[in-house]
Amino acid sequence: MSAETSIPPPRVSGAELPDAVKSLLTDAPIGFALIGPDDAFGTINQRLADLVGLTPAQCLGRRPDDLAGTSGSAVGAALLRTGPAAAREHGRSVRERHRTPDGEVWDLTWFPVTSPDTGDVHVALIAARDHEGGATRREEERLRALLQAGNQIVWTAGATGEVHEDSPQWRAITGQDLESYLGRGWLQALHPDDRERVEIAWGDAVLDATPFDALFRVRTRSGGYTHYRARANPVSDGVRTTEWIGTLVDVTTEREADELRQRLNHQLSEAAMRTARLQQATSDLAEALTVAHVVDAMSDIGRSGVGADHTSVVLLDRDRLRLRTIAAEHAHDLPRHTFPLDHPDVAARAVADRAPLIAAGPAELSALFDDAPEVAELLDTTPERSWVALPMMVAGRPIGALRFAFAGPREITDEERVFLEALAGQCALAIGRATLYEREHSTAEELQHSLLPEDLPQVSGVRLAAYYRSGSQHVQVGGDWYDAFPLPDGRVAGVLGDVMGKGIPAAAGMSRIRNALRALAYSMPEPADVLTGLDRMFSATEGMDQVTTLVYFVLDPVTGQLDLSNAGHLPPLVVAGGARPSLLDSEPDTPLGVTSERGHHKFFVQPGNTVALYSDGLVENRKRSVASGLDELVEVASSAPPEVVGDPQLMLEYLVESMLEGYEQDDDVTLLAVQLPVIDSASER
């Protein structure tokens, strides 16, 4: 006997059953049937016959497979085909749940029954109506309505992932007919770029019985595409997946909002980057002193800011109505570096029209200039394939154009155009400053050299040398100066001074002191007398804030006697061929104009020795103090090779190059040297 249950062997004829059993089978609220070992119905009551859409007489003695084709109920037909076989195969109860066409829900239980007499295996079926089915149905309908109110489409699929039930909402959106939708036909409504990905994800979820979640685009009935998110979960009977239930939600608005946020974030990020680049450009251009420096800075900004392969500044010569192109040193050559204002070029057109000009490709450039041969020449000789030119305006007038070129076609966005226009404005200001600097720097250098002696005097028995280098960061004339001249008594006088400050006031003060010193030296050449006279002149003509220092000496070539006065200046350097260089050990007096008793110091210069005067630009800078610079000057001089020591001009050049190596020059450097040759020059006098 089966462990599950045991009943007496069924009889085919219901008349042979006891009345109580007949009443139970006929009137019970449950359906009951018994299928014999031959798979034919031996017993079936009216309730179950009604459930499968047949009469009891139509069922008795017939196999369920034979009845499936004649059943009036599709649910009943499926029930009759699958139930008995599943119970026999598994040897245990099989429970299923089916809904009739009118909405009734029935719990069906198939189970094997073994005859105690013969050992034959029968299959019994008990069908009990779920009286909560109405409530369950209402709950399902409520859930479906709620999901629809939330713009969600409910869909189902079988255990293998094939869709068997209709989804009118899906088909209303996609325009698919029922046959095209069922199975996996719904995938054909997806965007071609999403279809394979979603199909693989759905197959993996079905195979692994794991939740399905995917975003994809669905082709609508109108031909457009809408974004949807599909989710589904497997439904299990505790052993295996019986079906899938899922929802489909239109997420187009969310996706569009997300894409808009991403675009805005990207635009804000790019705007922040452009602002940072513009600030950096402003900083870089502020440090650019010359036009070449401006072009180099713009080349770097164009490369990093908009990816330009070639950047140039095109300047307008207003008198000649011609343009001159200035590019960075590493840039490729253009067919013409100068050209008239009507030349077929984007920069010339931008200057003439006073408006930005953009050509996104060769065809557009050719159309702008009516296929001018100069355009073909530009395309043949350069890698340029798209262009942007922006006028540079100062006080409402164009001074030229900022020209960017790219190696491939290039569209310029509105945001990039705003950035480039701001960049052109900064470049115009920088070009104006650089042009003024170059003009003033050239004038300053000419003025500086005009205040210095063109040539040093030729004095028998004495070798004189001088060196001057203007500070690279200054556009104004400096206050450093030197002078040397022969005196009537055969001696030679020399001076090196520094008028503090820059510009015309310093130059004027330097000129007055230089002229006064010469006049005083011819009448009373001794150093103390000259400085005393300069003090009187200084108090009468110069302001107290015009600090001036100098060293003045008188050298006798015959005896080597050197008389020297120091008005607050750095100590002279003495370089001897056979001894270590040294600084003249003499305490300096006060600068000019500061009342003090002037004295002078007497030294004897040996043949072959050199006395060098120098300005503070040689020994002092932002990274080196005066004291450290003086110590370093002695060390540098002690390392000079013999051929340098023997030539005062070479000595000065050697000192400058050695002392400035590794430092940024931030002040003028001025030197004056006097040397007594080794040969005896007394006879030559």
XYZ file of C-alpha atoms in Angstrom:
685
model
C 0.000 0.000 0.000
C 1.187 3.484 -0.786
C 2.399 5.565 2.094
C 0.194 8.353 0.876
C -3.251 6.705 0.993
C -5.123 3.530 0.199
C -8.671 3.094 -1.059
C -10.605 0.124 -2.269
C -10.256 -0.675 -5.911
C -12.496 1.643 -7.899
C -15.360 0.422 -9.933
C -16.092 1.735 -13.339
C -19.824 1.850 -12.851
C -21.071 4.421 -10.456
C -24.141 2.198 -9.837
C -22.045 -0.388 -8.024
C -20.925 2.176 -5.428
C -22.680 2.423 -2.088
C -25.274 5.126 -1.870
C -23.206 7.151 0.564
C -20.246 7.141 -1.792
C -22.498 7.940 -4.740
C -23.919 10.869 -2.801
C -20.419 12.034 -1.892
C -19.223 11.912 -5.463
C -22.314 13.591 -6.824
C -23.071 16.304 -4.311
C -19.691 17.096 -2.704
C -18.393 20.670 -3.319
C -15.125 19.204 -4.506
C -14.254 17.527 -7.762
C -13.032 13.919 -7.660
C -11.727 11.499 -10.266
C -9.784 8.246 -10.348
C -7.720 7.117 -13.316
C -6.899 3.440 -13.524
C -3.628 1.736 -14.478
C -4.781 1.849 -18.090
C -4.863 5.686 -17.797
C -8.638 5.706 -18.331
C -11.147 7.446 -16.053
C -12.771 4.872 -13.746
C -14.573 7.397 -11.570
C -15.358 11.102 -11.976
C -18.015 13.192 -10.290
C -20.183 15.897 -11.796
C -18.246 18.748 -10.178
C -14.966 17.770 -11.808
C -16.640 16.940 -15.136
C -18.111 20.433 -15.152
C -14.654 21.843 -14.382
C -13.144 20.243 -17.489
C -16.156 21.164 -19.614
C -17.529 17.621 -20.160
C -20.116 15.263 -18.688
C -19.189 12.265 -16.505
C -20.365 9.873 -19.195
C -17.997 11.503 -21.700
C -15.080 10.898 -19.352
C -15.589 7.391 -17.995
C -13.554 4.710 -19.685
C -11.564 7.222 -21.729
C -8.000 8.428 -21.422
C -7.342 12.082 -20.494
C -5.315 12.558 -23.690
C -8.397 11.486 -25.710
C -10.575 13.949 -23.824
C -8.179 16.912 -24.219
C -9.233 17.502 -27.781
C -12.949 17.519 -26.949
C -12.800 19.487 -23.685
C -14.766 22.662 -23.722
C -12.278 24.335 -21.428
C -8.732 25.232 -22.486
C -7.705 25.150 -18.841
C -9.340 21.756 -18.399
C -7.652 20.364 -21.499
C -4.226 21.418 -20.262
C -5.085 20.014 -16.858
C -5.992 16.601 -18.277
C -2.782 16.386 -20.297
C -0.248 17.306 -17.635
C -1.642 16.184 -14.280
C -1.660 12.346 -14.445
C 1.701 12.075 -16.097
C 3.343 14.370 -13.522
C 1.918 12.390 -10.590
C 3.040 9.035 -12.018
C 6.486 10.374 -12.934
C 7.253 11.841 -9.533
C 5.413 9.214 -7.463
C 4.035 11.883 -5.190
C 1.375 14.560 -4.961
C 1.419 17.287 -7.530
C -0.414 20.489 -6.766
C -1.472 23.024 -9.327
C -3.600 26.114 -9.361
C -5.858 26.980 -12.268
C -8.263 29.738 -13.082
C -11.391 28.992 -15.100
C -12.549 31.314 -17.900
C -15.145 32.828 -15.567
C -12.490 33.701 -12.977
C -12.913 30.854 -10.481
C -9.689 29.612 -8.841
C -9.304 25.863 -8.126
C -6.620 24.030 -6.176
C -5.879 20.721 -7.923
C -4.084 17.830 -6.272
C -2.996 14.742 -8.248
C -1.626 11.848 -6.264
C -0.812 8.182 -6.923
C -2.944 5.444 -5.251
C -1.780 1.809 -5.016
C -4.339 -1.041 -4.901
C -3.720 -3.275 -1.813
C -4.955 -6.355 -3.684
C -3.281 -6.103 -7.057
C -0.557 -3.497 -6.514
C -1.862 -1.533 -9.508
C -1.144 2.239 -9.410
C -4.104 4.534 -9.896
C -4.021 8.351 -10.016
C -6.589 10.286 -8.015
C -7.521 13.920 -8.525
C -9.178 16.151 -5.981
C -10.203 19.632 -7.093
C -11.199 22.135 -4.391
C -12.473 25.567 -5.186
C -10.529 28.422 -3.578
C -13.279 30.429 -1.939
C -10.801 33.219 -1.324
C -10.242 33.369 -5.043
C -12.634 36.240 -5.463
C -10.798 38.249 -2.879
C -7.508 37.222 -4.418
C -8.718 38.266 -7.811
C -9.852 41.581 -6.451
C -6.442 42.043 -4.848
C -4.779 41.196 -8.139
C -7.021 43.629 -9.972
C -6.308 46.299 -7.398
C -2.575 45.659 -7.735
C -2.829 45.798 -11.497
C -4.779 49.074 -11.319
C -2.233 50.515 -8.902
C 0.627 49.553 -11.181
C -1.139 51.058 -14.166
C -1.780 54.246 -12.215
C 1.975 54.377 -11.615
C 2.542 54.124 -15.374
C 3.687 50.499 -15.044
C 2.861 47.689 -17.412
C 2.437 44.210 -15.903
C 3.670 41.248 -17.937
C 4.120 37.543 -17.369
C 6.184 34.800 -18.887
C 6.412 31.056 -18.535
C 9.068 29.194 -16.610
C 11.321 29.088 -19.684
C 11.044 32.812 -20.316
C 8.538 32.565 -23.153
C 5.604 34.973 -23.023
C 2.248 33.129 -23.203
C -0.189 35.784 -22.034
C -1.181 38.929 -23.856
C -0.145 42.410 -22.701
C -2.478 44.859 -24.426
C -0.649 47.868 -22.979
C 2.677 46.748 -24.456
C 1.101 46.115 -27.831
C -0.672 49.478 -27.694
C 2.713 51.164 -27.266
C 4.693 49.136 -29.782
C 2.009 48.368 -32.353
C 2.910 44.646 -32.281
C 0.161 42.118 -32.921
C -0.356 39.244 -30.489
C 1.513 36.685 -32.548
C 4.546 39.003 -32.907
C 4.545 39.743 -29.172
C 4.304 36.212 -27.743
C 7.286 34.001 -27.092
C 10.280 36.275 -27.269
C 8.921 38.407 -30.047
C 8.696 41.377 -27.692
C 12.485 41.752 -28.095
C 11.960 42.833 -31.692
C 10.381 46.064 -30.435
C 13.624 47.066 -28.722
C 16.194 49.422 -30.201
C 18.690 47.398 -32.285
C 21.574 48.654 -30.149
C 19.881 47.386 -26.966
C 18.326 44.153 -28.227
C 21.242 41.727 -27.930
C 22.242 43.020 -24.493
C 18.715 42.664 -23.097
C 18.197 39.241 -24.679
C 21.376 37.947 -23.038
C 20.409 39.449 -19.674
C 16.906 37.916 -19.886
C 18.328 34.517 -20.829
C 20.793 34.605 -17.927
C 18.038 35.563 -15.453
C 15.785 32.712 -16.647
C 18.640 30.200 -16.538
C 19.771 31.222 -13.043
C 16.265 32.009 -11.710
C 17.514 35.426 -10.555
C 15.689 38.782 -10.741
C 15.773 40.526 -14.108
C 16.445 44.289 -14.308
C 17.266 46.100 -17.551
C 17.059 49.539 -19.155
C 16.359 49.764 -22.864
C 14.673 51.767 -25.589
C 11.363 50.614 -27.075
C 10.222 51.501 -30.577
C 6.791 53.107 -30.326
C 3.917 52.840 -32.741
C 4.841 56.287 -34.139
C 8.381 55.179 -34.975
C 10.195 56.959 -32.159
C 11.891 55.428 -29.149
C 10.975 55.613 -25.471
C 13.138 54.590 -22.517
C 11.775 51.794 -20.317
C 12.967 49.864 -17.300
C 11.884 46.222 -17.085
C 11.962 44.216 -13.876
C 10.834 40.636 -13.300
C 11.034 38.019 -10.566
C 10.581 34.255 -10.795
C 7.561 32.589 -9.150
C 8.370 29.185 -7.647
C 6.343 26.316 -6.232
C 9.147 25.659 -3.810
C 10.965 23.318 -6.179
C 11.119 24.968 -9.540
C 10.201 28.179 -11.341
C 6.607 28.058 -12.526
C 6.384 31.502 -14.137
C 7.762 35.053 -14.212
C 5.932 38.198 -13.215
C 7.305 41.604 -14.130
C 6.645 45.275 -14.638
C 7.650 47.746 -17.317
C 8.047 51.437 -16.384
C 8.444 54.406 -18.711
C 11.609 56.175 -17.508
C 11.975 58.540 -20.450
C 11.394 61.639 -18.324
C 13.890 60.468 -15.724
C 16.456 59.588 -18.383
C 16.002 62.930 -20.118
C 16.310 64.736 -16.776
C 19.429 62.702 -15.960
C 20.933 63.427 -19.371
C 20.089 67.106 -18.914
C 21.789 67.081 -15.509
C 24.820 65.390 -17.028
C 24.930 67.942 -19.843
C 24.586 70.801 -17.369
C 27.274 69.329 -15.131
C 29.501 68.870 -18.156
C 28.839 72.411 -19.299
C 29.465 73.769 -15.798
C 32.662 71.741 -15.588
C 33.805 73.024 -18.961
C 32.850 76.571 -17.985
C 34.869 76.230 -14.784
C 37.795 74.855 -16.768
C 37.557 77.705 -19.271
C 37.376 80.234 -16.423
C 40.457 78.676 -14.840
C 42.241 78.700 -18.206
C 41.259 82.324 -18.766
C 42.559 83.249 -15.315
C 45.782 81.368 -16.038
C 45.996 83.087 -19.420
C 45.579 86.465 -17.737
C 48.375 85.581 -15.318
C 50.670 84.260 -18.063
C 50.032 87.242 -20.311
C 50.669 89.658 -17.447
C 54.199 88.237 -17.175
C 54.835 88.350 -20.935
C 57.130 91.321 -21.606
C 57.612 91.058 -25.356
C 55.331 90.259 -28.272
C 57.207 86.966 -28.717
C 56.455 86.099 -25.086
C 52.764 86.856 -25.666
C 52.677 84.599 -28.729
C 54.324 81.744 -26.824
C 51.818 82.111 -23.989
C 48.877 82.183 -26.428
C 50.205 79.071 -28.188
C 50.176 77.147 -24.907
C 46.704 78.431 -24.030
C 45.317 77.630 -27.480
C 46.679 74.085 -27.293
C 45.329 73.365 -23.811
C 42.140 75.431 -24.039
C 40.654 74.441 -27.411
C 43.144 71.948 -28.832
C 44.541 74.329 -31.460
C 47.452 72.920 -33.467
C 48.689 76.337 -34.592
C 48.302 79.699 -32.854
C 49.532 83.003 -34.195
C 49.126 86.694 -33.511
C 48.539 88.817 -36.599
C 49.430 92.495 -36.083
C 48.109 95.388 -38.156
C 50.445 98.035 -39.544
C 47.917 100.844 -39.783
C 50.093 103.094 -41.916
C 50.750 100.477 -44.584
C 47.450 98.582 -44.163
C 49.382 95.330 -43.972
C 49.294 92.448 -41.530
C 52.290 90.666 -40.014
C 52.017 87.130 -38.610
C 53.991 86.148 -35.514
C 53.891 82.476 -34.488
C 55.595 80.444 -31.796
C 59.038 79.080 -32.568
C 57.866 75.464 -32.904
C 54.884 76.283 -35.164
C 54.737 75.272 -38.816
C 55.421 77.889 -41.481
C 52.642 79.714 -43.274
C 52.814 80.578 -46.984
C 53.045 84.315 -46.182
C 54.157 86.123 -43.057
C 52.990 89.548 -44.277
C 50.034 90.318 -46.495
C 47.629 93.165 -47.272
C 44.361 93.708 -45.482
C 42.352 92.363 -48.437
C 44.295 89.072 -48.542
C 42.023 85.961 -48.560
C 42.815 84.897 -45.010
C 40.628 84.458 -41.930
C 42.746 86.869 -39.870
C 42.562 89.603 -42.513
C 38.787 89.174 -42.796
C 38.362 89.266 -38.999
C 40.335 92.530 -38.811
C 38.491 94.083 -41.737
C 35.021 93.086 -40.452
C 35.917 93.573 -36.789
C 34.094 90.315 -36.060
C 35.098 86.697 -35.355
C 35.421 84.421 -38.360
C 35.080 80.627 -38.184
C 35.720 78.135 -40.976
C 34.942 74.576 -39.862
C 36.609 72.925 -42.870
C 38.396 73.456 -46.192
C 35.165 73.633 -48.171
C 33.824 76.356 -45.901
C 37.096 78.315 -46.169
C 37.052 78.059 -49.967
C 33.458 79.254 -50.057
C 34.310 82.242 -47.847
C 36.966 83.418 -50.309
C 35.396 82.295 -53.606
C 37.950 79.518 -54.224
C 40.872 81.940 -54.163
C 44.192 80.308 -55.169
C 45.711 81.457 -51.875
C 43.340 79.073 -50.071
C 44.562 76.126 -52.142
C 48.141 77.196 -51.414
C 47.432 77.216 -47.672
C 45.871 73.739 -47.830
C 48.760 72.349 -49.894
C 51.576 73.706 -47.712
C 50.162 73.368 -44.173
C 48.258 70.712 -42.193
C 45.559 73.261 -41.276
C 41.981 72.150 -41.934
C 39.804 74.459 -39.814
C 40.260 77.993 -38.511
C 39.107 80.587 -36.007
C 40.165 84.241 -36.160
C 39.153 86.877 -33.622
C 39.848 90.606 -33.915
C 41.968 92.194 -31.191
C 40.522 95.569 -30.285
C 42.049 98.389 -28.263
C 40.007 101.555 -27.627
C 37.512 100.434 -30.274
C 40.148 100.037 -32.990
C 41.593 96.778 -34.317
C 45.295 96.182 -33.726
C 45.283 92.746 -35.339
C 43.779 89.302 -34.887
C 44.261 86.166 -32.847
C 44.348 83.183 -35.218
C 43.816 79.502 -34.277
C 44.120 76.613 -36.706
C 43.327 72.907 -36.316
C 44.647 69.854 -38.128
C 41.124 68.486 -38.697
C 37.564 69.767 -39.142
C 36.442 71.532 -35.978
C 33.095 72.909 -34.879
C 33.281 75.730 -32.323
C 30.560 75.715 -29.668
C 28.937 78.881 -28.381
C 30.692 78.429 -25.040
C 34.078 78.046 -26.756
C 33.423 81.127 -28.851
C 32.735 83.212 -25.723
C 35.958 81.872 -24.202
C 37.989 82.680 -27.337
C 36.558 86.181 -27.592
C 37.541 86.840 -23.961
C 40.965 85.396 -24.738
C 41.353 87.729 -27.709
C 40.545 90.680 -25.449
C 43.245 89.607 -22.987
C 45.692 89.069 -25.833
C 45.005 92.552 -27.217
C 45.852 94.112 -23.840
C 48.993 91.984 -23.559
C 50.107 92.918 -27.083
C 49.593 96.586 -26.253
C 51.709 96.265 -23.119
C 54.373 94.223 -24.902
C 54.601 96.696 -27.779
C 54.960 99.576 -25.333
C 57.574 97.619 -23.391
C 59.639 96.875 -26.465
C 59.454 100.511 -27.563
C 60.345 101.836 -24.105
C 63.007 99.194 -23.583
C 64.676 100.124 -26.854
C 64.493 103.817 -25.962
C 65.833 103.132 -22.462
C 68.773 101.169 -23.792
C 69.600 103.926 -26.270
C 69.356 106.563 -23.526
C 71.435 104.460 -21.166
C 74.210 104.006 -23.704
C 74.110 107.692 -24.646
C 74.929 108.616 -21.034
C 77.913 106.271 -20.950
C 81.176 107.015 -22.744
C 81.371 105.605 -26.244
C 85.058 104.716 -25.839
C 87.474 104.598 -22.978
C 90.530 106.865 -23.306
C 93.881 105.526 -24.482
C 96.405 106.330 -21.719
C 99.998 105.202 -21.988
C 100.898 102.644 -19.343
C 97.275 101.964 -18.390
C 94.695 99.495 -19.718
C 91.045 100.372 -19.151
C 87.985 98.124 -19.680
C 84.236 98.489 -19.008
C 81.172 96.237 -19.092
C 77.462 97.088 -18.955
C 74.433 94.778 -19.032
C 70.914 96.123 -18.605
C 68.575 94.342 -16.222
C 66.238 92.119 -18.306
C 63.103 93.031 -16.343
C 63.376 96.807 -16.614
C 62.152 98.986 -19.425
C 63.354 102.256 -17.883
C 66.844 103.658 -17.986
C 68.863 102.704 -14.931
C 71.068 104.787 -12.650
C 74.336 102.841 -13.084
C 77.145 104.741 -14.820
C 80.888 104.813 -15.267
C 83.456 107.218 -16.740
C 87.202 107.442 -17.265
C 89.298 110.304 -18.588
C 92.953 111.512 -18.564
C 93.920 114.411 -16.308
C 96.183 117.309 -17.388
C 99.029 116.088 -15.132
C 99.255 112.693 -16.928
C 97.257 110.704 -14.427
C 93.992 108.942 -15.290
C 90.709 109.341 -13.390
C 87.927 106.788 -13.196
C 84.524 106.634 -11.506
C 81.650 104.144 -11.145
C 78.419 105.205 -9.482
C 74.815 104.254 -8.885
C 71.910 106.690 -8.716
C 69.103 104.863 -6.948
C 65.880 104.539 -8.890
C 64.886 104.227 -12.523
C 63.634 106.379 -15.322
C 64.211 109.944 -16.341
C 64.866 111.337 -12.823
C 67.657 108.815 -12.254
C 69.088 109.466 -15.724
C 68.994 113.233 -15.220
C 70.674 112.950 -11.832
C 73.333 110.661 -13.270
C 74.029 113.142 -16.071
C 74.369 116.097 -13.689
C 76.716 114.230 -11.347
C 78.831 112.948 -14.215
C 79.266 116.426 -15.713
C 79.937 118.030 -12.333
C 82.527 115.380 -11.459
C 84.438 115.967 -14.694
C 84.452 119.727 -14.123
C 85.685 119.367 -10.555
C 88.320 116.777 -11.504
C 89.987 119.089 -14.041
C 90.389 121.901 -11.504
C 91.046 119.943 -8.285
C 91.464 116.239 -9.200
C 92.157 114.793 -5.748
C 89.351 112.369 -4.777
C 88.473 114.004 -1.420
C 88.193 117.433 -3.073
C 86.019 116.117 -5.899
C 83.584 114.383 -3.526
C 83.406 117.448 -1.272
C 82.485 119.565 -4.285
C 79.898 116.988 -5.355
C 78.344 117.117 -1.879
C 77.817 120.882 -2.254
C 76.356 120.487 -5.719
C 74.176 117.579 -4.610
C 72.693 119.536 -1.707
C 71.843 122.385 -4.055
C 70.361 120.461 -6.980
C 69.299 116.966 -5.885
C 66.538 115.767 -3.607
C 67.354 113.999 -0.375
C 65.623 110.877 -1.650
C 67.973 110.700 -4.649
C 70.534 108.429 -2.970
C 73.764 108.247 -4.966
C 76.881 106.193 -4.273
C 80.159 106.141 -6.200
C 83.843 105.242 -6.153
C 86.273 107.764 -7.662
C 90.005 107.164 -8.136
C 93.067 108.799 -9.645
C 95.904 106.524 -10.859
C 99.485 107.507 -11.631
C 100.684 105.108 -14.349
C 104.339 105.776 -13.528
C 104.328 105.061 -9.810
C 101.208 102.893 -9.608
C 99.840 105.116 -6.860
C 96.071 105.046 -6.708
C 94.148 107.590 -4.663
C 90.546 106.613 -4.043
C 87.436 107.945 -2.284
C 84.335 105.821 -1.671
C 80.954 107.538 -1.174
C 78.940 104.647 0.275
C 79.737 102.235 -2.570
C 80.943 98.622 -2.629
C 84.699 98.043 -2.112
C 86.849 97.689 -5.270
C 88.243 94.266 -6.172
C 91.990 93.858 -6.648
C 93.130 90.940 -8.782
C 96.851 90.182 -8.622
C 98.623 87.731 -10.855
C 100.705 86.220 -8.088
C 98.439 86.626 -5.059
C 94.887 85.867 -3.993
C 92.300 88.469 -5.089
C 91.017 90.753 -2.354
C 88.669 93.618 -1.642
C 90.311 96.981 -0.832
C 90.221 97.200 2.932
C 88.838 100.674 3.353
C 85.735 101.847 5.169
C 83.397 103.708 2.755
C 82.215 107.214 3.501
C 78.571 108.267 3.358
C 76.637 108.579 0.040
C 76.631 111.917 -1.746
C 74.609 114.660 -0.111
C 75.068 113.266 3.381
C 77.401 115.790 5.059
C 80.677 114.235 6.207
C 84.377 114.951 5.982
C 85.644 113.316 2.811
C 88.947 111.494 2.823
C 90.859 109.409 0.367
C 92.856 106.228 0.538
C 96.244 105.686 -1.073
C 97.175 102.338 -2.638
C 99.918 101.159 -4.928
C 98.958 98.997 -7.855
C 101.658 96.571 -8.887
C 102.333 95.872 -12.580
C 99.971 93.163 -13.801
C 97.361 93.903 -11.120
C 93.802 94.902 -11.941
C 91.441 97.071 -9.889
C 87.754 96.477 -10.695
C 84.826 98.678 -9.685
C 81.302 97.216 -9.932
C 77.654 97.921 -9.166
C 75.520 95.971 -6.679
C 73.764 94.115 -9.531
C 76.871 91.919 -9.792
C 76.805 90.609 -6.228
C 73.245 91.069 -4.929
C 69.891 89.611 -6.053
C 66.727 88.110 -4.574
C 68.523 84.913 -3.612
C 71.909 86.286 -2.577
C 72.802 88.920 0.002
C 75.511 91.524 -0.511
C 77.826 89.902 2.071
C 77.495 86.475 0.435
C 77.960 88.034 -2.989
C 81.202 89.749 -1.977
C 82.623 86.502 -0.618
C 81.611 84.696 -3.795
C 83.158 87.457 -5.943
C 86.569 86.891 -4.332
C 86.274 83.124 -4.832
C 85.273 83.519 -8.484
C 88.154 85.910 -9.151
C 90.625 83.497 -7.520
C 89.532 80.793 -9.975
C 90.140 82.916 -13.073
C 92.627 81.314 -15.505
C 95.895 83.196 -16.218
C 94.857 84.375 -19.656
C 91.777 86.011 -18.119
C 93.739 87.640 -15.312
C 96.083 89.211 -17.843
C 93.283 90.855 -19.872
C 91.004 93.333 -18.023
C 88.188 93.019 -20.572
C 88.213 89.222 -20.333
C 88.342 89.535 -16.564
C 85.146 91.624 -16.443
C 83.289 89.256 -18.773
C 84.449 86.279 -16.724
C 83.240 87.871 -13.484
C 79.806 88.676 -14.914
C 79.174 85.246 -16.434
C 80.389 83.430 -13.325
C 78.540 85.594 -10.807
C 75.204 85.571 -12.669
C 75.203 81.865 -13.547
C 72.211 80.201 -11.907
C 70.613 83.510 -10.901
C 67.940 85.640 -12.536
C 69.357 89.083 -13.294
C 67.041 91.671 -11.773
C 69.255 94.783 -11.867
C 71.743 96.525 -14.139
C 75.324 95.242 -13.968
C 78.125 97.788 -14.518
C 81.903 97.300 -14.172
C 85.044 99.396 -14.763
C 88.557 97.981 -14.556
C 91.992 99.598 -14.648
C 95.186 97.602 -15.024
C 98.896 98.363 -15.006
C 100.611 96.202 -17.592
C 103.578 94.098 -16.580
C 105.877 95.970 -18.969
C 107.520 99.138 -17.757
C 105.728 101.944 -19.498
C 107.704 104.845 -17.950
C 109.974 105.260 -20.967
C 106.985 105.473 -23.246
C 105.781 108.575 -21.457
